[in-house]
N, CA, C and O atoms as a printed pandas DataFrame, in Angstrom:
     atom_number atom_name residue_name chain_id  residue_number  x_coord  y_coord  z_coord
0              1         N          MET        A               1    0.805   -1.190    0.000
1              2        CA          MET        A               1    0.000    0.000    0.000
2              3         C          MET        A               1    0.856    1.264    0.000
3              4         O          MET        A               1    0.405    2.325   -0.434
4              5         N          ARG        A               2    2.087    1.150    0.486
5              6        CA          ARG        A               2    2.916    2.356    0.528
6              7         C          ARG        A               2    3.112    2.953   -0.853
7              8         O          ARG        A               2    3.099    4.173   -1.015
8              9         N          TRP        A               3    3.296    2.088   -1.862
9             10        CA          TRP        A               3    3.500    2.605   -3.212
10            11         C          TRP        A               3    2.293    3.396   -3.664
11            12         O          TRP        A               3    2.435    4.370   -4.404
12            13         N          LEU        A               4    1.100    2.994   -3.231
13            14        CA          LEU        A               4   -0.119    3.692   -3.611
14            15         C          LEU        A               4   -0.139    5.093   -3.013
15            16         O          LEU        A               4   -0.451    6.062   -3.705
16            17         N          PHE        A               5    0.194    5.202   -1.726
17            18        CA          PHE        A               5    0.219    6.510   -1.090
18            19         C          PHE        A               5    1.317    7.379   -1.688
19            20         O          PHE        A               5    1.144    8.588   -1.843
20            21         N          HIS        A               6    2.448    6.762   -2.021
21            22        CA          HIS        A               6    3.541    7.499   -2.659
22            23         C          HIS        A               6    3.093    8.053   -4.008
23            24         O          HIS        A               6    3.358    9.213   -4.323
24            25         N          ARG        A               7    2.404    7.215   -4.816
25            26        CA          ARG        A               7    1.896    7.676   -6.114
26            27         C          ARG        A               7    0.880    8.799   -5.945
27            28         O          ARG        A               7    0.879    9.759   -6.715
28            29         N          ALA        A               8    0.020    8.681   -4.944
29            30        CA          ALA        A               8   -0.989    9.713   -4.701
30            31         C          ALA        A               8   -0.322   11.026   -4.313
31            32         O          ALA        A               8   -0.728   12.095   -4.768
32            33         N          GLU        A               9    0.694   10.938   -3.478
33            34        CA          GLU        A               9    1.413   12.134   -3.064
34            35         C          GLU        A               9    2.112   12.780   -4.254
35            36         O          GLU        A               9    2.081   14.003   -4.397
36            37         N          GLN        A              10    2.738   11.984   -5.102
37            38        CA          GLN        A              10    3.394   12.521   -6.297
38            39         C          GLN        A              10    2.393   13.208   -7.214
39            40         O          GLN        A              10    2.662   14.294   -7.727
40            41         N          ALA        A              11    1.247   12.584   -7.420
41            42        CA          ALA        A              11    0.226   13.162   -8.291
42            43         C          ALA        A              11   -0.292   14.473   -7.724
43            44         O          ALA        A              11   -0.557   15.413   -8.473
44            45         N          THR        A              12   -0.437   14.542   -6.414
45            46        CA          THR        A              12   -0.914   15.766   -5.777
46            47         C          THR        A              12    0.104   16.880   -5.952
47            48         O          THR        A              12   -0.271   18.019   -6.229
48            49         N          ARG        A              13    1.372   16.574   -5.796
49            50        CA          ARG        A              13    2.420   17.585   -5.972
50            51         C          ARG        A              13    2.469   18.101   -7.401
51            52         O          ARG        A              13    2.773   19.272   -7.629
52            53         N          ARG        A              14    2.174   17.240   -8.358
53            54        CA          ARG        A              14    2.206   17.644   -9.769
54            55         C          ARG        A              14    0.957   18.411  -10.170
55            56         O          ARG        A              14    0.853   18.872  -11.307
56            57         N          GLY        A              15    0.028   18.551   -9.271
57            58        CA          GLY        A              15   -1.174   19.290   -9.604
58            59         C          GLY        A              15   -2.355   18.396   -9.913
59            60         O          GLY        A              15   -3.314   18.824  -10.554
60            61         N          GLY        A              16   -2.290   17.176   -9.467
61            62        CA          GLY        A              16   -3.438   16.287   -9.634
62            63         C          GLY        A              16   -3.479   15.659  -11.000
63            64         O          GLY        A              16   -2.487   15.097  -11.465
64            65         N          GLY        A              17   -4.617   15.749  -11.645
65            66        CA          GLY        A              17   -4.799   15.046  -12.904
66            67         C          GLY        A              17   -5.201   13.620  -12.622
67            68         O          GLY        A              17   -4.823   13.055  -11.595
68            69         N          LEU        A              18   -5.951   13.044  -13.505
69            70        CA          LEU        A              18   -6.425   11.683  -13.302
70            71         C          LEU        A              18   -5.406   10.700  -13.845
71            72         O          LEU        A              18   -5.154   10.654  -15.049
72            73         N          THR        A              19   -4.834    9.932  -12.974
73            74        CA          THR        A              19   -3.885    8.901  -13.354
74            75         C          THR        A              19   -4.510    7.561  -13.021
75            76         O          THR        A              19   -4.560    7.185  -11.850
76            77         N          PRO        A              20   -4.995    6.821  -14.030
77            78        CA          PRO        A              20   -5.642    5.551  -13.701
78            79         C          PRO        A              20   -4.631    4.514  -13.222
79            80         O          PRO        A              20   -3.585    4.309  -13.838
80            81         N          LEU        A              21   -4.964    3.874  -12.124
81            82        CA          LEU        A              21   -4.192    2.752  -11.608
82            83         C          LEU        A              21   -5.128    1.561  -11.535
83            84         O          LEU        A              21   -6.348    1.725  -11.559
84            85         N          VAL        A              22   -4.580    0.394  -11.448
85            86        CA          VAL        A              22   -5.405   -0.801  -11.294
86            87         C          VAL        A              22   -4.896   -1.561  -10.083
87            88         O          VAL        A              22   -3.705   -1.854   -9.973
88            89         N          LEU        A              23   -5.807   -1.877   -9.176
89            90        CA          LEU        A              23   -5.461   -2.694   -8.020
90            91         C          LEU        A              23   -5.926   -4.112   -8.287
91            92         O          LEU        A              23   -7.075   -4.334   -8.670
92            93         N          VAL        A              24   -5.049   -5.057   -8.088
93            94        CA          VAL        A              24   -5.402   -6.465   -8.262
94            95         C          VAL        A              24   -5.339   -7.120   -6.894
95            96         O          VAL        A              24   -4.348   -6.977   -6.178
96            97         N          ASP        A              25   -6.376   -7.824   -6.536
97            98        CA          ASP        A              25   -6.434   -8.500   -5.247
98            99         C          ASP        A              25   -5.528   -9.729   -5.287
99           100         O          ASP        A              25   -5.859  -10.713   -5.948
100          101         N          PRO        A              26   -4.376   -9.688   -4.583
101          102        CA          PRO        A              26   -3.450  -10.821   -4.637
102          103         C          PRO        A              26   -3.962  -12.041   -3.883
103          104         O          PRO        A              26   -3.434  -13.140   -4.050
104          105         N          ALA        A              27   -4.983  -11.858   -3.057
105          106        CA          ALA        A              27   -5.485  -12.978   -2.260
106          107         C          ALA        A              27   -6.358  -13.926   -3.069
107          108         O          ALA        A              27   -6.628  -15.048   -2.640
108          109         N          VAL        A              28   -6.799  -13.476   -4.238
109          110        CA          VAL        A              28   -7.673  -14.319   -5.052
110          111         C          VAL        A              28   -6.801  -15.280   -5.852
111          112         O          VAL        A              28   -5.985  -14.851   -6.668
112          113         N          HIS        A              29   -6.971  -16.557   -5.623
113          114        CA          HIS        A              29   -6.180  -17.569   -6.312
114          115         C          HIS        A              29   -6.706  -17.741   -7.728
115          116         O          HIS        A              29   -7.913  -17.886   -7.922
116          117         N          GLN        A              30   -5.830  -17.726   -8.714
117          118        CA          GLN        A              30   -6.245  -17.765  -10.113
118          119         C          GLN        A              30   -6.988  -19.042  -10.481
119          120         O          GLN        A              30   -7.792  -19.035  -11.413
120          121         N          ASP        A              31   -6.738  -20.134   -9.770
121          122        CA          ASP        A              31   -7.447  -21.376  -10.081
122          123         C          ASP        A              31   -8.909  -21.322   -9.651
123          124         O          ASP        A              31   -9.751  -22.015  -10.223
124          125         N          CYS        A              32   -9.213  -20.503   -8.649
125          126        CA          CYS        A              32  -10.588  -20.421   -8.131
126          127         C          CYS        A              32  -11.405  -19.386   -8.887
127          128         O          CYS        A              32  -12.477  -19.687   -9.414
128          129         N          VAL        A              33  -10.894  -18.180   -8.934
129          130        CA          VAL        A              33  -11.622  -17.057   -9.522
130          131         C          VAL        A              33  -10.606  -16.173  -10.224
131          132         O          VAL        A              33   -9.488  -16.000   -9.740
132          133         N          ALA        A              34  -10.987  -15.622  -11.347
133          134        CA          ALA        A              34  -10.092  -14.685  -12.027
134          135         C          ALA        A              34   -9.878  -13.471  -11.131
135          136         O          ALA        A              34  -10.822  -13.016  -10.485
136          137         N          PRO        A              35   -8.661  -12.937  -11.078
137          138        CA          PRO        A              35   -8.416  -11.769  -10.228
138          139         C          PRO        A              35   -9.317  -10.607  -10.626
139          140         O          PRO        A              35   -9.534  -10.346  -11.809
140          141         N          ARG        A              36   -9.824   -9.931   -9.637
141          142        CA          ARG        A              36  -10.674   -8.767   -9.868
142          143         C          ARG        A              36   -9.787   -7.530   -9.962
143          144         O          ARG        A              36   -8.782   -7.417   -9.260
144          145         N          GLN        A              37  -10.164   -6.623  -10.822
145          146        CA          GLN        A              37   -9.404   -5.384  -10.944
146          147         C          GLN        A              37  -10.324   -4.217  -10.633
147          148         O          GLN        A              37  -11.462   -4.162  -11.100
148          149         N          PHE        A              38   -9.817   -3.288   -9.841
149          150        CA          PHE        A              38  -10.576   -2.112   -9.458
150          151         C          PHE        A              38   -9.788   -0.879   -9.873
151          152         O          PHE        A              38   -8.638   -0.726   -9.461
152          153         N          PRO        A              39  -10.374    0.005  -10.678
153          154        CA          PRO        A              39   -9.652    1.215  -11.055
154          155         C          PRO        A              39   -9.584    2.176   -9.874
155          156         O          PRO        A              39  -10.542    2.292   -9.110
156          157         N          LEU        A              40   -8.478    2.850   -9.725
157          158        CA          LEU        A              40   -8.326    3.878   -8.706
158          159         C          LEU        A              40   -7.804    5.115   -9.410
159          160         O          LEU        A              40   -6.762    5.062  -10.063
160          161         N          LEU        A              41   -8.502    6.207   -9.289
161          162        CA          LEU        A              41   -8.122    7.421   -9.990
162          163         C          LEU        A              41   -7.471    8.386   -9.018
163          164         O          LEU        A              41   -8.128    8.943   -8.139
164          165         N          ILE        A              42   -6.170    8.578   -9.187
165          166        CA          ILE        A              42   -5.442    9.526   -8.354
166          167         C          ILE        A              42   -5.805   10.924   -8.831
167          168         O          ILE        A              42   -5.794   11.201  -10.030
168          169         N          GLY        A              43   -6.121   11.789   -7.903
169          170        CA          GLY        A              43   -6.469   13.159   -8.250
170          171         C          GLY        A              43   -7.956   13.354   -8.468
171          172         O          GLY        A              43   -8.400   14.484   -8.670
172          173         N          SER        A              44   -8.741   12.285   -8.434
173          174        CA          SER        A              44  -10.183   12.448   -8.577
174          175         C          SER        A              44  -10.748   12.939   -7.249
175          176         O          SER        A              44  -10.055   12.947   -6.231
176          177         N          ASP        A              45  -12.010   13.346   -7.271
177          178        CA          ASP        A              45  -12.588   13.876   -6.041
178          179         C          ASP        A              45  -12.732   12.768   -4.996
179          180         O          ASP        A              45  -12.787   11.583   -5.325
180          181         N          VAL        A              46  -12.789   13.173   -3.764
181          182        CA          VAL        A              46  -12.812   12.237   -2.642
182          183         C          VAL        A              46  -14.046   11.342   -2.703
183          184         O          VAL        A              46  -13.955   10.143   -2.439
184          185         N          GLN        A              47  -15.194   11.914   -3.048
185          186        CA          GLN        A              47  -16.419   11.111   -3.097
186          187         C          GLN        A              47  -16.289    9.981   -4.116
187          188         O          GLN        A              47  -16.738    8.863   -3.862
188          189         N          GLN        A              48  -15.681   10.265   -5.264
189          190        CA          GLN        A              48  -15.493    9.225   -6.274
190          191         C          GLN        A              48  -14.576    8.126   -5.743
191          192         O          GLN        A              48  -14.827    6.943   -5.974
192          193         N          GLN        A              49  -13.527    8.507   -5.041
193          194        CA          GLN        A              49  -12.617    7.511   -4.484
194          195         C          GLN        A              49  -13.317    6.665   -3.423
195          196         O          GLN        A              49  -13.093    5.457   -3.347
196          197         N          VAL        A              50  -14.162    7.292   -2.603
197          198        CA          VAL        A              50  -14.911    6.538   -1.592
198          199         C          VAL        A              50  -15.857    5.559   -2.276
199          200         O          VAL        A              50  -15.996    4.419   -1.833
200          201         N          ARG        A              51  -16.516    6.001   -3.364
201          202        CA          ARG        A              51  -17.407    5.094   -4.110
202          203         C          ARG        A              51  -16.641    3.875   -4.627
203          204         O          ARG        A              51  -17.151    2.755   -4.594
204          205         N          LEU        A              52  -15.415    4.100   -5.104
205          206        CA          LEU        A              52  -14.605    2.988   -5.607
206          207         C          LEU        A              52  -14.220    2.025   -4.486
207          208         O          LEU        A              52  -14.205    0.810   -4.686
208          209         N          VAL        A              53  -13.909    2.564   -3.312
209          210        CA          VAL        A              53  -13.571    1.698   -2.178
210          211         C          VAL        A              53  -14.803    0.905   -1.742
211          212         O          VAL        A              53  -14.697   -0.276   -1.413
212          213         N          VAL        A              54  -15.973    1.554   -1.740
213          214        CA          VAL        A              54  -17.220    0.849   -1.409
214          215         C          VAL        A              54  -17.442   -0.293   -2.398
215          216         O          VAL        A              54  -17.786   -1.407   -2.003
216          217         N          ALA        A              55  -17.244   -0.012   -3.680
217          218        CA          ALA        A              55  -17.418   -1.055   -4.701
218          219         C          ALA        A              55  -16.459   -2.214   -4.455
219          220         O          ALA        A              55  -16.829   -3.375   -4.633
220          221         N          GLY        A              56  -15.241   -1.910   -4.052
221          222        CA          GLY        A              56  -14.273   -2.960   -3.742
222          223         C          GLY        A              56  -14.691   -3.791   -2.542
223          224         O          GLY        A              56  -14.565   -5.016   -2.558
224          225         N          GLN        A              57  -15.187   -3.134   -1.500
225          226        CA          GLN        A              57  -15.659   -3.850   -0.312
226          227         C          GLN        A              57  -16.823   -4.770   -0.671
227          228         O          GLN        A              57  -16.881   -5.916   -0.225
228          229         N          GLU        A              58  -17.747   -4.256   -1.483
229          230        CA          GLU        A              58  -18.900   -5.062   -1.896
230          231         C          GLU        A              58  -18.467   -6.247   -2.759
231          232         O          GLU        A              58  -19.048   -7.328   -2.669
232          233         N          ALA        A              59  -17.449   -6.043   -3.594
233          234        CA          ALA        A              59  -16.944   -7.132   -4.439
234          235         C          ALA        A              59  -16.313   -8.236   -3.592
235          236         O          ALA        A              59  -16.459   -9.419   -3.899
236          237         N          VAL        A              60  -15.615   -7.848   -2.533
237          238        CA          VAL        A              60  -15.023   -8.846   -1.634
238          239         C          VAL        A              60  -16.125   -9.689   -0.993
239          240         O          VAL        A              60  -16.000  -10.909   -0.885
240          241         N          VAL        A              61  -17.203   -9.029   -0.570
241          242        CA          VAL        A              61  -18.324   -9.756    0.051
242          243         C          VAL        A              61  -18.961  -10.716   -0.951
243          244         O          VAL        A              61  -19.251  -11.865   -0.618
244          245         N          ARG        A              62  -19.179  -10.240   -2.186
245          246        CA          ARG        A              62  -19.775  -11.114   -3.213
246          247         C          ARG        A              62  -18.887  -12.324   -3.479
247          248         O          ARG        A              62  -19.382  -13.444   -3.609
248          249         N          THR        A              63  -17.581  -12.103   -3.559
249          250        CA          THR        A              63  -16.648  -13.202   -3.810
250          251         C          THR        A              63  -16.671  -14.200   -2.653
251          252         O          THR        A              63  -16.717  -15.411   -2.872
252          253         N          ALA        A              64  -16.640  -13.689   -1.432
253          254        CA          ALA        A              64  -16.673  -14.577   -0.259
254          255         C          ALA        A              64  -17.971  -15.373   -0.225
255          256         O          ALA        A              64  -17.974  -16.548    0.142
256          257         N          ARG        A              65  -19.066  -14.736   -0.605
257          258        CA          ARG        A              65  -20.370  -15.419   -0.589
258          259         C          ARG        A              65  -20.384  -16.600   -1.564
259          260         O          ARG        A              65  -21.038  -17.609   -1.301
260          261         N          THR        A              66  -19.670  -16.481   -2.684
261          262        CA          THR        A              66  -19.639  -17.580   -3.659
262          263         C          THR        A              66  -18.867  -18.788   -3.136
263          264         O          THR        A              66  -19.019  -19.893   -3.657
264          265         N          LEU        A              67  -18.044  -18.586   -2.114
265          266        CA          LEU        A              67  -17.250  -19.686   -1.562
266          267         C          LEU        A              67  -18.010  -20.522   -0.539
267          268         O          LEU        A              67  -17.588  -21.631   -0.213
268          269         N          PHE        A              68  -19.125  -20.005   -0.031
269          270        CA          PHE        A              68  -19.877  -20.749    0.987
270          271         C          PHE        A              68  -20.292  -22.146    0.540
271          272         O          PHE        A              68  -20.121  -23.086    1.316
272          273         N          PRO        A              69  -20.828  -22.339   -0.670
273          274        CA          PRO        A              69  -21.191  -23.707   -1.074
274          275         C          PRO        A              69  -19.994  -24.665   -1.070
275          276         O          PRO        A              69  -20.134  -25.844   -0.742
276          277         N          VAL        A              70  -18.827  -24.151   -1.433
277          278        CA          VAL        A              70  -17.626  -24.993   -1.472
278          279         C          VAL        A              70  -17.260  -25.465   -0.069
279          280         O          VAL        A              70  -17.015  -26.651    0.150
280          281         N          VAL        A              71  -17.224  -24.524    0.885
281          282        CA          VAL        A              71  -16.822  -24.917    2.241
282          283         C          VAL        A              71  -17.912  -25.736    2.937
283          284         O          VAL        A              71  -17.609  -26.574    3.786
284          285         N          GLU        A              72  -19.172  -25.498    2.585
285          286        CA          GLU        A              72  -20.243  -26.319    3.159
286          287         C          GLU        A              72  -20.158  -27.754    2.649
287          288         O          GLU        A              72  -20.337  -28.698    3.418
288          289         N          ASN        A              73  -19.886  -27.921    1.360
289          290        CA          ASN        A              73  -19.736  -29.274    0.802
290          291         C          ASN        A              73  -18.539  -30.004    1.404
291          292         O          ASN        A              73  -18.545  -31.229    1.523
292          293         N          ALA        A              74  -17.520  -29.247    1.779
293          294        CA          ALA        A              74  -16.329  -29.843    2.391
294          295         C          ALA        A              74  -16.494  -30.012    3.903
295          296         O          ALA        A              74  -15.607  -30.542    4.574
296          297         N          HIS        A              75  -17.630  -29.561    4.434
297          298        CA          HIS        A              75  -17.893  -29.617    5.878
298          299         C          HIS        A              75  -16.774  -28.934    6.664
299          300         O          HIS        A              75  -16.327  -29.422    7.701
300          301         N          ASP        A              76  -16.338  -27.790    6.136
301          302        CA          ASP        A              76  -15.239  -27.029    6.738
302          303         C          ASP        A              76  -15.824  -25.860    7.530
303          304         O          ASP        A              76  -15.932  -24.744    7.022
304          305         N          GLU        A              77  -16.195  -26.128    8.770
305          306        CA          GLU        A              77  -16.842  -25.117    9.604
306          307         C          GLU        A              77  -15.903  -23.970    9.964
307          308         O          GLU        A              77  -16.342  -22.830   10.109
308          309         N          THR        A              78  -14.626  -24.264   10.108
309          310        CA          THR        A              78  -13.663  -23.225   10.460
310          311         C          THR        A              78  -13.572  -22.184    9.356
311          312         O          THR        A              78  -13.603  -20.983    9.624
312          313         N          THR        A              79  -13.460  -22.643    8.118
313          314        CA          THR        A              79  -13.385  -21.711    6.993
314          315         C          THR        A              79  -14.700  -20.966    6.823
315          316         O          THR        A              79  -14.697  -19.776    6.509
316          317         N          ALA        A              80  -15.819  -21.645    7.024
317          318        CA          ALA        A              80  -17.126  -20.984    6.932
318          319         C          ALA        A              80  -17.232  -19.869    7.964
319          320         O          ALA        A              80  -17.744  -18.790    7.666
320          321         N          ASP        A              81  -16.751  -20.128    9.170
321          322        CA          ASP        A              81  -16.766  -19.108   10.219
322          323         C          ASP        A              81  -15.876  -17.930    9.845
323          324         O          ASP        A              81  -16.256  -16.774   10.026
324          325         N          LEU        A              82  -14.692  -18.229    9.324
325          326        CA          LEU        A              82  -13.780  -17.171    8.895
326          327         C          LEU        A              82  -14.406  -16.333    7.786
327          328         O          LEU        A              82  -14.332  -15.105    7.820
328          329         N          LEU        A              83  -15.025  -16.992    6.799
329          330        CA          LEU        A              83  -15.700  -16.266    5.721
330          331         C          LEU        A              83  -16.794  -15.358    6.269
331          332         O          LEU        A              83  -16.916  -14.205    5.855
332          333         N          ALA        A              84  -17.578  -15.873    7.190
333          334        CA          ALA        A              84  -18.661  -15.074    7.775
334          335         C          ALA        A              84  -18.109  -13.845    8.496
335          336         O          ALA        A              84  -18.656  -12.749    8.374
336          337         N          GLN        A              85  -17.032  -14.030    9.240
337          338        CA          GLN        A              85  -16.417  -12.899    9.945
338          339         C          GLN        A              85  -15.877  -11.863    8.964
339          340         O          GLN        A              85  -16.091  -10.664    9.142
340          341         N          ARG        A              86  -15.179  -12.326    7.931
341          342        CA          ARG        A              86  -14.625  -11.412    6.929
342          343         C          ARG        A              86  -15.739  -10.653    6.213
343          344         O          ARG        A              86  -15.633   -9.448    5.985
344          345         N          MET        A              87  -16.801  -11.362    5.865
345          346        CA          MET        A              87  -17.923  -10.714    5.183
346          347         C          MET        A              87  -18.532   -9.634    6.070
347          348         O          MET        A              87  -18.859   -8.549    5.587
348          349         N          GLN        A              88  -18.688   -9.919    7.358
349          350        CA          GLN        A              88  -19.251   -8.926    8.268
350          351         C          GLN        A              88  -18.385   -7.679    8.330
351          352         O          GLN        A              88  -18.900   -6.561    8.328
352          353         N          ILE        A              89  -17.083   -7.868    8.385
353          354        CA          ILE        A              89  -16.173   -6.718    8.444
354          355         C          ILE        A              89  -16.283   -5.885    7.171
355          356         O          ILE        A              89  -16.383   -4.660    7.240
356          357         N          HIS        A              90  -16.267   -6.541    6.008
357          358        CA          HIS        A              90  -16.334   -5.803    4.744
358          359         C          HIS        A              90  -17.706   -5.162    4.541
359          360         O          HIS        A              90  -17.794   -4.058    4.004
360          361         N          GLU        A              91  -18.772   -5.836    4.962
361          362        CA          GLU        A              91  -20.108   -5.238    4.870
362          363         C          GLU        A              91  -20.212   -4.013    5.770
363          364         O          GLU        A              91  -20.783   -2.998    5.371
364          365         N          LYS        A              92  -19.668   -4.098    6.971
365          366        CA          LYS        A              92  -19.701   -2.964    7.895
366          367         C          LYS        A              92  -18.879   -1.803    7.346
367          368         O          LYS        A              92  -19.303   -0.650    7.420
368          369         N          THR        A              93  -17.707   -2.105    6.796
369          370        CA          THR        A              93  -16.866   -1.058    6.222
370          371         C          THR        A              93  -17.579   -0.369    5.068
371          372         O          THR        A              93  -17.568    0.859    4.977
372          373         N          ALA        A              94  -18.198   -1.146    4.187
373          374        CA          ALA        A              94  -18.942   -0.565    3.062
374          375         C          ALA        A              94  -20.088    0.296    3.575
375          376         O          ALA        A              94  -20.330    1.382    3.047
376          377         N          TRP        A              95  -20.792   -0.171    4.591
377          378        CA          TRP        A              95  -21.910    0.579    5.166
378          379         C          TRP        A              95  -21.428    1.914    5.733
379          380         O          TRP        A              95  -22.053    2.950    5.506
380          381         N          MET        A              96  -20.307    1.886    6.476
381          382        CA          MET        A              96  -19.779    3.124    7.058
382          383         C          MET        A              96  -19.329    4.091    5.967
383          384         O          MET        A              96  -19.563    5.295    6.072
384          385         N          LEU        A              97  -18.687    3.575    4.925
385          386        CA          LEU        A              97  -18.246    4.442    3.834
386          387         C          LEU        A              97  -19.433    5.017    3.070
387          388         O          LEU        A              97  -19.413    6.184    2.679
388          389         N          ARG        A              98  -20.475    4.199    2.853
389          390        CA          ARG        A              98  -21.680    4.709    2.180
390          391         C          ARG        A              98  -22.308    5.851    2.973
391          392         O          ARG        A              98  -22.867    6.779    2.389
392          393         N          SER        A              99  -22.217    5.785    4.303
393          394        CA          SER        A              99  -22.792    6.857    5.125
394          395         C          SER        A              99  -22.073    8.182    4.888
395          396         O          SER        A              99  -22.666    9.246    5.063
396          397         N          LEU        A             100  -20.807    8.128    4.493
397          398        CA          LEU        A             100  -20.077    9.359    4.171
398          399         C          LEU        A             100  -20.596   10.007    2.893
399          400         O          LEU        A             100  -20.470   11.217    2.707
400          401         N          LEU        A             101  -21.175    9.204    2.024
401          402        CA          LEU        A             101  -21.650    9.705    0.730
402          403         C          LEU        A             101  -23.060   10.280    0.802
403          404         O          LEU        A             101  -23.527   10.874   -0.170
404          405         N          GLU        A             102  -23.746   10.116    1.928
405          406        CA          GLU        A             102  -25.142   10.517    2.033
406          407         C          GLU        A             102  -25.348   12.005    2.251
407          408         O          GLU        A             102  -26.490   12.463    2.269
408          409         N          ASP        A             103  -24.301   12.758    2.414
409          410        CA          ASP        A             103  -24.455   14.202    2.679
410          411         C          ASP        A             103  -25.076   14.944    1.566
411          412         O          ASP        A             103  -25.261   16.157    1.660
């Protein structure tokens, strides 16, 4: 993440401008699901960046939800519990970020 903040700082010093970046979720194994890509626009307005982060949080929840049938078929209660906890955290984060956009 440091490189991202460094790029944002550089773009701000140069006067902004939209510099498209792509974030790839390294946690997604290519054999299970194709990696998801989320555009991040350096120099865009804060509300747009928050919307993109919300979209990313929601995508993580959708991806985790697709794994439930797999872990249920494997009778893997530990992984199911972990998925449920992760989903709750990402859903809560998305909810809190959406509240910032309601102004």
